[in-house]
Amino acid sequence: MNWTEKYRPAHLDDVIGNKEAKEKLLKWAREWQVGSPSKKAVILYGKPGVGKTSAAHALARDFGWEIVELNASDDRNRDVIRRVALTGAVSEILGAPEDAMGRKVRRLIILDEADNLYERNGDAGGKGAIIETIKAAKQPIILLANDYYGLTKGRGSELKKLCIPIEFGRVSEREIVSLLEKICRNEGLEYEKEALEAIARRCDGDVRSAINDLQSISYERRITRDALRHLGYRDREAEIFTALRIILKARDMRTAINQARILDESPDNLILWIDENLPAEYTNPTDLMRGYYFLSRADVFLGRTWRRQYYGMWRYAYELMTGGVAAAKRYGRGGFVRYSFPTWLRKMAAGKQERRMKQEMARKIGKKMHCSASKAMEILPLIKRIFMNAKMASLLAVSLELKREEIEYLAEDKEKAEEIYKMAEKIRKMNKQTMLFNF
Amino acid sequence: MEIWTEKYRPSKLDEVVGQEHVVKSLKAYVKSGNIPHMLFAGPAGTGKTTCAIALAKEFYGDAWRENFEELNASDERGLDVVRGRIKNFARTAPIGGAPFKIIFLDEADALTSDAQAALRRTMERYTATCRFILSCNYSSKIIEPIQSRCVVFRFSPLSEEDMSKFLSRIAEREGLEITEDGMKSLLYVASGDMRRAINALQVAASLNKRIDAEAVYKMAAVARPEKARNLIETALHGDFLRAREMLDEMFMEDGLSGEDIIRGLHNAIFDVSIPEIKKAEIIDRMGEIEFRMVEGSNERIQLEALISYLVAMGKGGKE
């Protein structure tokens, strides 16, 4: 049996990490005990393996709810969703509405991977159907997603009003280690604590992959660091740094190229690592220029590989970004140089969310200002300027109906954003009262 | 007449060449009766497919064909095709009392990330009845949600020692004699890819029972390393005309294409004794030339231009 299943938490309490998220979820579920809450659905979102599905199932069990699950189906078009979810949600279970303890028996609808493919071929109208379902529902609904922005963009934007968003973050290394220890004890495995720590570090908050890793090296009944290495689980960043060091310090092409070859990294990623760390290693300006000459040529060959779909070009890219760069230097820099993770990669990853949010905001502003989202996008920098003035910012935040995260983005400062947000809330309240008064 | 890559494909995990740590884990899975979803990452010809098939054979015994489905993501790009076949395969119960079936999806990194997202759903859907083994060149090309559900195994390039041992075994069974330079040439042609090595061996064996370098290079459409190196050195010494004669010989007598030749020259450049930076510059230039050939330029003119570049470089680039 797969340990990810065997050790799937039975109760919400057993789900590790994400304390706040679990409390929010619990609070929402309790509201169902006494009636129908204002938001009938929650969206649990976060990266893979952090416990979203587990939390949803554990919750149902804790509350004695039945589960209707719509997951991993490849034909979840409008009709299917309507048939399964809507009928399940609308029909109160007549006859047996309460359990032994007098609680209402609910039927929890879980929609897994809600962010994926609802709007694509064959899934047409999926988002619309979900929205319809939530509106009509008399039963609790949980949507699970990796990507909140993906789910709530476009036609999904209505979901933001209908659902409570609950983010599941990475689970801490410490908590993962103690879970792994528990599993080891339960399975009667010997283990090195450092090995468990290495697994936890590497899985980057993804509990499922940590458990998978553990199981995959458990057959020798001993969990050791050595076993980890054999399996190909290694500290990726350290490994890349070691390789980079050899590549950038090499005096001949072959050493550098061979080093790159044994690294499991595609050239389009590898070039980013080299690009990031080349200036740290090549301190002589002429060397740096020569190094960048070859790096840029490597980049040209990468471009040709993609554009022509001709992988013969790959080799040149590979050799020039490693061997070429290595051969370019005349003065090596001795000693240890600290390398870093490619900022570009990090920014791209972070920027994806930010870009989504900006687009969303631009659409909103565009509506208010009678222009397209792309036009509104041009105005964003101006609004950013205005946001330096907290008073004006709060007024704008109200009239543009900005959310907290959007304010944070525009204010570029958490504390300041908090201040603006509070002021805006005050103004909102006052406006409401005035409206009532006028009425 | 069988293709040797199939005839000699190991059918037991113990016979797999190299990849000891992978084999060890796979054997443990067979013993335990359970198999996780797996991702095999590594270069071509290092044993990914072989391991998947050998695993299936050991796990299912005679019923392996019924319980093992092989799909190639780059052949069947339409994910609907993949889905359809997976569905059909997964729908029927495993044969011979097996707990689940295995689907081997080769070249999974050929799928776009959208297609991978859909694949992930398909994987999830059939998890009760099927295990998935995905193969790819780089694990980073597989989306995170799939990686999270798989145990990742990295396949490393095979050592020359492992390769030559295996090739000798085949030679023995086929009654061939591989000379020392023959073996060297096979390893050169293969550059770490076992499939390519075995193919080269079989093609060379169709000429003669004795496998020497001559036969291997002749049949494999690969420039001989000595010839390539000779050409480069002649050019660097300033003899354009002689180098061009050698080029024409490669075209006419050895029947090589421009791309074959430039690849040979490319490999040989590392063995020429010139400063490393010059090697880098030459490789840059070679890439340019190969690109132009792919674009449809005249191969001979492009290679002549390369020779002239080498001649100039041999003179230190001076007028």
PDB file of N, CA, C and O in Angstrom, chain A residues 38-45 81 111 113-116 118-119 125-135 141-145 147-166 360 403:
ATOM      1  N   SER A  38     -23.100  32.170   4.791  1.00  0.00           N
ATOM      2  CA  SER A  38     -23.257  33.093   3.665  1.00  0.00           C
ATOM      3  C   SER A  38     -22.421  32.639   2.478  1.00  0.00           C
ATOM      4  O   SER A  38     -22.791  32.815   1.329  1.00  0.00           O
ATOM      5  N   LYS A  39     -21.253  32.066   2.776  1.00  0.00           N
ATOM      6  CA  LYS A  39     -20.450  31.523   1.669  1.00  0.00           C
ATOM      7  C   LYS A  39     -20.569  30.010   1.710  1.00  0.00           C
ATOM      8  O   LYS A  39     -20.161  29.376   2.681  1.00  0.00           O
ATOM      9  N   LYS A  40     -21.108  29.464   0.646  1.00  0.00           N
ATOM     10  CA  LYS A  40     -21.359  28.022   0.672  1.00  0.00           C
ATOM     11  C   LYS A  40     -20.141  27.216   0.259  1.00  0.00           C
ATOM     12  O   LYS A  40     -20.114  25.997   0.398  1.00  0.00           O
ATOM     13  N   ALA A  41     -19.167  27.917  -0.298  1.00  0.00           N
ATOM     14  CA  ALA A  41     -18.005  27.175  -0.785  1.00  0.00           C
ATOM     15  C   ALA A  41     -16.706  27.789  -0.281  1.00  0.00           C
ATOM     16  O   ALA A  41     -16.647  28.977  -0.002  1.00  0.00           O
ATOM     17  N   VAL A  42     -15.709  26.947  -0.146  1.00  0.00           N
ATOM     18  CA  VAL A  42     -14.369  27.451   0.126  1.00  0.00           C
ATOM     19  C   VAL A  42     -13.450  26.972  -0.992  1.00  0.00           C
ATOM     20  O   VAL A  42     -13.706  25.954  -1.625  1.00  0.00           O
ATOM     21  N   ILE A  43     -12.409  27.750  -1.229  1.00  0.00           N
ATOM     22  CA  ILE A  43     -11.379  27.320  -2.175  1.00  0.00           C
ATOM     23  C   ILE A  43     -10.117  27.039  -1.369  1.00  0.00           C
ATOM     24  O   ILE A  43      -9.583  27.936  -0.727  1.00  0.00           O
ATOM     25  N   LEU A  44      -9.692  25.810  -1.353  1.00  0.00           N
ATOM     26  CA  LEU A  44      -8.403  25.494  -0.732  1.00  0.00           C
ATOM     27  C   LEU A  44      -7.362  25.512  -1.840  1.00  0.00           C
ATOM     28  O   LEU A  44      -7.469  24.766  -2.799  1.00  0.00           O
ATOM     29  N   TYR A  45      -6.410  26.410  -1.714  1.00  0.00           N
ATOM     30  CA  TYR A  45      -5.409  26.473  -2.779  1.00  0.00           C
ATOM     31  C   TYR A  45      -3.996  26.474  -2.221  1.00  0.00           C
ATOM     32  O   TYR A  45      -3.759  26.866  -1.081  1.00  0.00           O
ATOM     33  N   ILE A  81     -21.021  18.227 -14.535  1.00  0.00           N
ATOM     34  CA  ILE A  81     -20.954  18.937 -13.270  1.00  0.00           C
ATOM     35  C   ILE A  81     -22.350  19.213 -12.735  1.00  0.00           C
ATOM     36  O   ILE A  81     -22.646  19.008 -11.565  1.00  0.00           O
ATOM     37  N   LEU A 111     -14.548  19.377  -5.300  1.00  0.00           N
ATOM     38  CA  LEU A 111     -14.142  19.499  -6.706  1.00  0.00           C
ATOM     39  C   LEU A 111     -12.631  19.645  -6.767  1.00  0.00           C
ATOM     40  O   LEU A 111     -12.099  20.708  -6.492  1.00  0.00           O
ATOM     41  N   GLU A 113      -8.833  19.812  -8.361  1.00  0.00           N
ATOM     42  CA  GLU A 113      -8.187  20.418  -9.528  1.00  0.00           C
ATOM     43  C   GLU A 113      -9.120  21.368 -10.245  1.00  0.00           C
ATOM     44  O   GLU A 113      -9.268  21.348 -11.465  1.00  0.00           O
ATOM     45  N   ALA A 114      -9.756  22.200  -9.461  1.00  0.00           N
ATOM     46  CA  ALA A 114     -10.752  23.097 -10.034  1.00  0.00           C
ATOM     47  C   ALA A 114     -10.116  24.111 -10.979  1.00  0.00           C
ATOM     48  O   ALA A 114     -10.784  24.692 -11.819  1.00  0.00           O
ATOM     49  N   ASP A 115      -8.820  24.321 -10.831  1.00  0.00           N
ATOM     50  CA  ASP A 115      -8.171  25.338 -11.669  1.00  0.00           C
ATOM     51  C   ASP A 115      -7.782  24.816 -13.035  1.00  0.00           C
ATOM     52  O   ASP A 115      -7.339  25.566 -13.880  1.00  0.00           O
ATOM     53  N   ASN A 116      -7.955  23.532 -13.250  1.00  0.00           N
ATOM     54  CA  ASN A 116      -7.437  22.965 -14.486  1.00  0.00           C
ATOM     55  C   ASN A 116      -8.501  22.730 -15.540  1.00  0.00           C
ATOM     56  O   ASN A 116      -9.486  22.046 -15.291  1.00  0.00           O
ATOM     57  N   TYR A 118     -11.008  23.719 -17.035  1.00  0.00           N
ATOM     58  CA  TYR A 118     -12.459  23.819 -17.117  1.00  0.00           C
ATOM     59  C   TYR A 118     -12.930  24.537 -18.362  1.00  0.00           C
ATOM     60  O   TYR A 118     -14.003  24.300 -18.859  1.00  0.00           O
ATOM     61  N   GLU A 119     -12.090  25.424 -18.849  1.00  0.00           N
ATOM     62  CA  GLU A 119     -12.536  26.237 -19.972  1.00  0.00           C
ATOM     63  C   GLU A 119     -11.997  25.733 -21.299  1.00  0.00           C
ATOM     64  O   GLU A 119     -12.188  26.356 -22.309  1.00  0.00           O
ATOM     65  N   GLY A 125     -17.636  25.601 -20.437  1.00  0.00           N
ATOM     66  CA  GLY A 125     -18.669  26.009 -19.496  1.00  0.00           C
ATOM     67  C   GLY A 125     -18.486  25.449 -18.116  1.00  0.00           C
ATOM     68  O   GLY A 125     -19.362  25.577 -17.271  1.00  0.00           O
ATOM     69  N   GLY A 126     -17.371  24.812 -17.858  1.00  0.00           N
ATOM     70  CA  GLY A 126     -17.144  24.201 -16.557  1.00  0.00           C
ATOM     71  C   GLY A 126     -17.223  25.205 -15.424  1.00  0.00           C
ATOM     72  O   GLY A 126     -17.908  24.980 -14.426  1.00  0.00           O
ATOM     73  N   LYS A 127     -16.531  26.340 -15.605  1.00  0.00           N
ATOM     74  CA  LYS A 127     -16.534  27.339 -14.548  1.00  0.00           C
ATOM     75  C   LYS A 127     -17.944  27.864 -14.297  1.00  0.00           C
ATOM     76  O   LYS A 127     -18.360  28.050 -13.157  1.00  0.00           O
ATOM     77  N   GLY A 128     -18.633  28.106 -15.409  1.00  0.00           N
ATOM     78  CA  GLY A 128     -20.008  28.576 -15.288  1.00  0.00           C
ATOM     79  C   GLY A 128     -20.837  27.599 -14.472  1.00  0.00           C
ATOM     80  O   GLY A 128     -21.622  28.002 -13.604  1.00  0.00           O
ATOM     81  N   ALA A 129     -20.652  26.332 -14.756  1.00  0.00           N
ATOM     82  CA  ALA A 129     -21.427  25.310 -14.048  1.00  0.00           C
ATOM     83  C   ALA A 129     -21.084  25.282 -12.561  1.00  0.00           C
ATOM     84  O   ALA A 129     -21.962  25.093 -11.714  1.00  0.00           O
ATOM     85  N   ILE A 130     -19.803  25.490 -12.243  1.00  0.00           N
ATOM     86  CA  ILE A 130     -19.425  25.513 -10.829  1.00  0.00           C
ATOM     87  C   ILE A 130     -20.103  26.675 -10.124  1.00  0.00           C
ATOM     88  O   ILE A 130     -20.663  26.525  -9.037  1.00  0.00           O
ATOM     89  N   ILE A 131     -20.064  27.827 -10.781  1.00  0.00           N
ATOM     90  CA  ILE A 131     -20.668  29.021 -10.195  1.00  0.00           C
ATOM     91  C   ILE A 131     -22.159  28.795  -9.963  1.00  0.00           C
ATOM     92  O   ILE A 131     -22.693  29.056  -8.887  1.00  0.00           O
ATOM     93  N   GLU A 132     -22.801  28.243 -10.979  1.00  0.00           N
ATOM     94  CA  GLU A 132     -24.225  27.943 -10.887  1.00  0.00           C
ATOM     95  C   GLU A 132     -24.490  26.998  -9.716  1.00  0.00           C
ATOM     96  O   GLU A 132     -25.411  27.186  -8.933  1.00  0.00           O
ATOM     97  N   THR A 133     -23.650  25.996  -9.619  1.00  0.00           N
ATOM     98  CA  THR A 133     -23.805  24.998  -8.566  1.00  0.00           C
ATOM     99  C   THR A 133     -23.689  25.634  -7.186  1.00  0.00           C
ATOM    100  O   THR A 133     -24.516  25.375  -6.300  1.00  0.00           O
ATOM    101  N   ILE A 134     -22.685  26.472  -7.029  1.00  0.00           N
ATOM    102  CA  ILE A 134     -22.480  27.084  -5.719  1.00  0.00           C
ATOM    103  C   ILE A 134     -23.667  27.959  -5.354  1.00  0.00           C
ATOM    104  O   ILE A 134     -24.158  27.944  -4.233  1.00  0.00           O
ATOM    105  N   LYS A 135     -24.152  28.685  -6.348  1.00  0.00           N
ATOM    106  CA  LYS A 135     -25.287  29.573  -6.073  1.00  0.00           C
ATOM    107  C   LYS A 135     -26.503  28.788  -5.611  1.00  0.00           C
ATOM    108  O   LYS A 135     -27.233  29.201  -4.720  1.00  0.00           O
ATOM    109  N   ILE A 141     -19.451  23.021  -0.238  1.00  0.00           N
ATOM    110  CA  ILE A 141     -18.637  22.705  -1.411  1.00  0.00           C
ATOM    111  C   ILE A 141     -17.197  23.137  -1.156  1.00  0.00           C
ATOM    112  O   ILE A 141     -16.956  24.226  -0.644  1.00  0.00           O
ATOM    113  N   ILE A 142     -16.275  22.266  -1.481  1.00  0.00           N
ATOM    114  CA  ILE A 142     -14.862  22.640  -1.388  1.00  0.00           C
ATOM    115  C   ILE A 142     -14.224  22.524  -2.768  1.00  0.00           C
ATOM    116  O   ILE A 142     -14.316  21.479  -3.411  1.00  0.00           O
ATOM    117  N   LEU A 143     -13.643  23.624  -3.214  1.00  0.00           N
ATOM    118  CA  LEU A 143     -12.876  23.566  -4.458  1.00  0.00           C
ATOM    119  C   LEU A 143     -11.399  23.440  -4.116  1.00  0.00           C
ATOM    120  O   LEU A 143     -10.915  24.124  -3.222  1.00  0.00           O
ATOM    121  N   LEU A 144     -10.704  22.579  -4.809  1.00  0.00           N
ATOM    122  CA  LEU A 144      -9.271  22.436  -4.573  1.00  0.00           C
ATOM    123  C   LEU A 144      -8.521  22.918  -5.804  1.00  0.00           C
ATOM    124  O   LEU A 144      -8.914  22.627  -6.928  1.00  0.00           O
ATOM    125  N   ALA A 145      -7.463  23.687  -5.577  1.00  0.00           N
ATOM    126  CA  ALA A 145      -6.727  24.239  -6.720  1.00  0.00           C
ATOM    127  C   ALA A 145      -5.278  24.491  -6.350  1.00  0.00           C
ATOM    128  O   ALA A 145      -4.960  24.752  -5.200  1.00  0.00           O
ATOM    129  N   ASP A 147      -3.691  26.839  -8.193  1.00  0.00           N
ATOM    130  CA  ASP A 147      -3.478  28.194  -8.662  1.00  0.00           C
ATOM    131  C   ASP A 147      -4.761  29.010  -8.488  1.00  0.00           C
ATOM    132  O   ASP A 147      -5.682  28.913  -9.280  1.00  0.00           O
ATOM    133  N   TYR A 148      -4.788  29.804  -7.423  1.00  0.00           N
ATOM    134  CA  TYR A 148      -5.992  30.584  -7.117  1.00  0.00           C
ATOM    135  C   TYR A 148      -6.311  31.567  -8.233  1.00  0.00           C
ATOM    136  O   TYR A 148      -7.454  31.726  -8.638  1.00  0.00           O
ATOM    137  N   TYR A 149      -5.271  32.212  -8.745  1.00  0.00           N
ATOM    138  CA  TYR A 149      -5.501  33.209  -9.784  1.00  0.00           C
ATOM    139  C   TYR A 149      -6.011  32.565 -11.058  1.00  0.00           C
ATOM    140  O   TYR A 149      -6.845  33.123 -11.758  1.00  0.00           O
ATOM    141  N   GLY A 150      -5.482  31.390 -11.348  1.00  0.00           N
ATOM    142  CA  GLY A 150      -5.944  30.680 -12.535  1.00  0.00           C
ATOM    143  C   GLY A 150      -7.422  30.345 -12.428  1.00  0.00           C
ATOM    144  O   GLY A 150      -8.177  30.459 -13.389  1.00  0.00           O
ATOM    145  N   LEU A 151      -7.820  29.962 -11.230  1.00  0.00           N
ATOM    146  CA  LEU A 151      -9.215  29.569 -11.013  1.00  0.00           C
ATOM    147  C   LEU A 151     -10.148  30.764 -11.096  1.00  0.00           C
ATOM    148  O   LEU A 151     -11.241  30.682 -11.650  1.00  0.00           O
ATOM    149  N   THR A 152      -9.695  31.892 -10.548  1.00  0.00           N
ATOM    150  CA  THR A 152     -10.625  33.018 -10.427  1.00  0.00           C
ATOM    151  C   THR A 152     -10.450  34.051 -11.526  1.00  0.00           C
ATOM    152  O   THR A 152     -11.002  35.132 -11.447  1.00  0.00           O
ATOM    153  N   LYS A 153      -9.654  33.712 -12.531  1.00  0.00           N
ATOM    154  CA  LYS A 153      -9.519  34.685 -13.611  1.00  0.00           C
ATOM    155  C   LYS A 153     -10.673  34.501 -14.600  1.00  0.00           C
ATOM    156  O   LYS A 153     -11.362  33.488 -14.592  1.00  0.00           O
ATOM    157  N   GLY A 154     -10.835  35.490 -15.449  1.00  0.00           N
ATOM    158  CA  GLY A 154     -11.838  35.404 -16.498  1.00  0.00           C
ATOM    159  C   GLY A 154     -13.221  35.141 -15.919  1.00  0.00           C
ATOM    160  O   GLY A 154     -13.652  35.805 -14.978  1.00  0.00           O
ATOM    161  N   ARG A 155     -13.863  34.125 -16.477  1.00  0.00           N
ATOM    162  CA  ARG A 155     -15.232  33.840 -16.040  1.00  0.00           C
ATOM    163  C   ARG A 155     -15.288  33.326 -14.607  1.00  0.00           C
ATOM    164  O   ARG A 155     -16.352  33.228 -14.015  1.00  0.00           O
ATOM    165  N   GLY A 156     -14.120  32.971 -14.094  1.00  0.00           N
ATOM    166  CA  GLY A 156     -14.104  32.470 -12.722  1.00  0.00           C
ATOM    167  C   GLY A 156     -14.126  33.574 -11.673  1.00  0.00           C
ATOM    168  O   GLY A 156     -14.164  33.291 -10.476  1.00  0.00           O
ATOM    169  N   SER A 157     -14.095  34.834 -12.118  1.00  0.00           N
ATOM    170  CA  SER A 157     -13.939  35.922 -11.144  1.00  0.00           C
ATOM    171  C   SER A 157     -15.106  35.965 -10.152  1.00  0.00           C
ATOM    172  O   SER A 157     -14.952  36.417  -9.028  1.00  0.00           O
ATOM    173  N   GLU A 158     -16.245  35.469 -10.580  1.00  0.00           N
ATOM    174  CA  GLU A 158     -17.391  35.465  -9.676  1.00  0.00           C
ATOM    175  C   GLU A 158     -17.147  34.566  -8.470  1.00  0.00           C
ATOM    176  O   GLU A 158     -17.730  34.754  -7.410  1.00  0.00           O
ATOM    177  N   LEU A 159     -16.278  33.608  -8.658  1.00  0.00           N
ATOM    178  CA  LEU A 159     -15.982  32.677  -7.560  1.00  0.00           C
ATOM    179  C   LEU A 159     -15.430  33.409  -6.348  1.00  0.00           C
ATOM    180  O   LEU A 159     -15.598  32.978  -5.216  1.00  0.00           O
ATOM    181  N   LYS A 160     -14.749  34.523  -6.612  1.00  0.00           N
ATOM    182  CA  LYS A 160     -14.141  35.246  -5.508  1.00  0.00           C
ATOM    183  C   LYS A 160     -15.194  35.762  -4.545  1.00  0.00           C
ATOM    184  O   LYS A 160     -14.958  35.854  -3.343  1.00  0.00           O
ATOM    185  N   LYS A 161     -16.357  36.110  -5.101  1.00  0.00           N
ATOM    186  CA  LYS A 161     -17.441  36.599  -4.242  1.00  0.00           C
ATOM    187  C   LYS A 161     -18.146  35.434  -3.547  1.00  0.00           C
ATOM    188  O   LYS A 161     -18.662  35.582  -2.458  1.00  0.00           O
ATOM    189  N   LEU A 162     -18.178  34.312  -4.213  1.00  0.00           N
ATOM    190  CA  LEU A 162     -18.982  33.195  -3.711  1.00  0.00           C
ATOM    191  C   LEU A 162     -18.234  32.312  -2.712  1.00  0.00           C
ATOM    192  O   LEU A 162     -18.858  31.552  -1.982  1.00  0.00           O
ATOM    193  N   CYS A 163     -16.913  32.414  -2.712  1.00  0.00           N
ATOM    194  CA  CYS A 163     -16.138  31.444  -1.922  1.00  0.00           C
ATOM    195  C   CYS A 163     -15.222  32.130  -0.923  1.00  0.00           C
ATOM    196  O   CYS A 163     -14.823  33.281  -1.121  1.00  0.00           O
ATOM    197  N   ILE A 164     -14.886  31.402   0.115  1.00  0.00           N
ATOM    198  CA  ILE A 164     -13.848  31.864   1.027  1.00  0.00           C
ATOM    199  C   ILE A 164     -12.527  31.261   0.543  1.00  0.00           C
ATOM    200  O   ILE A 164     -12.413  30.039   0.456  1.00  0.00           O
ATOM    201  N   PRO A 165     -11.539  32.108   0.220  1.00  0.00           N
ATOM    202  CA  PRO A 165     -10.266  31.542  -0.192  1.00  0.00           C
ATOM    203  C   PRO A 165      -9.431  31.159   1.036  1.00  0.00           C
ATOM    204  O   PRO A 165      -9.327  31.935   1.980  1.00  0.00           O
ATOM    205  N   ILE A 166      -8.909  29.978   1.045  1.00  0.00           N
ATOM    206  CA  ILE A 166      -8.054  29.544   2.154  1.00  0.00           C
ATOM    207  C   ILE A 166      -6.753  29.011   1.568  1.00  0.00           C
ATOM    208  O   ILE A 166      -6.758  28.021   0.834  1.00  0.00           O
ATOM    209  N   GLU A 360      -5.758  41.398 -13.411  1.00  0.00           N
ATOM    210  CA  GLU A 360      -7.056  41.402 -12.755  1.00  0.00           C
ATOM    211  C   GLU A 360      -7.415  42.830 -12.339  1.00  0.00           C
ATOM    212  O   GLU A 360      -8.534  43.324 -12.556  1.00  0.00           O
ATOM    213  N   LYS A 403      -8.570  45.238  -3.359  1.00  0.00           N
ATOM    214  CA  LYS A 403      -8.428  44.273  -2.274  1.00  0.00           C
ATOM    215  C   LYS A 403      -7.118  44.515  -1.547  1.00  0.00           C
ATOM    216  O   LYS A 403      -6.231  45.196  -2.046  1.00  0.00           O
TER     217      LYS A 403
END
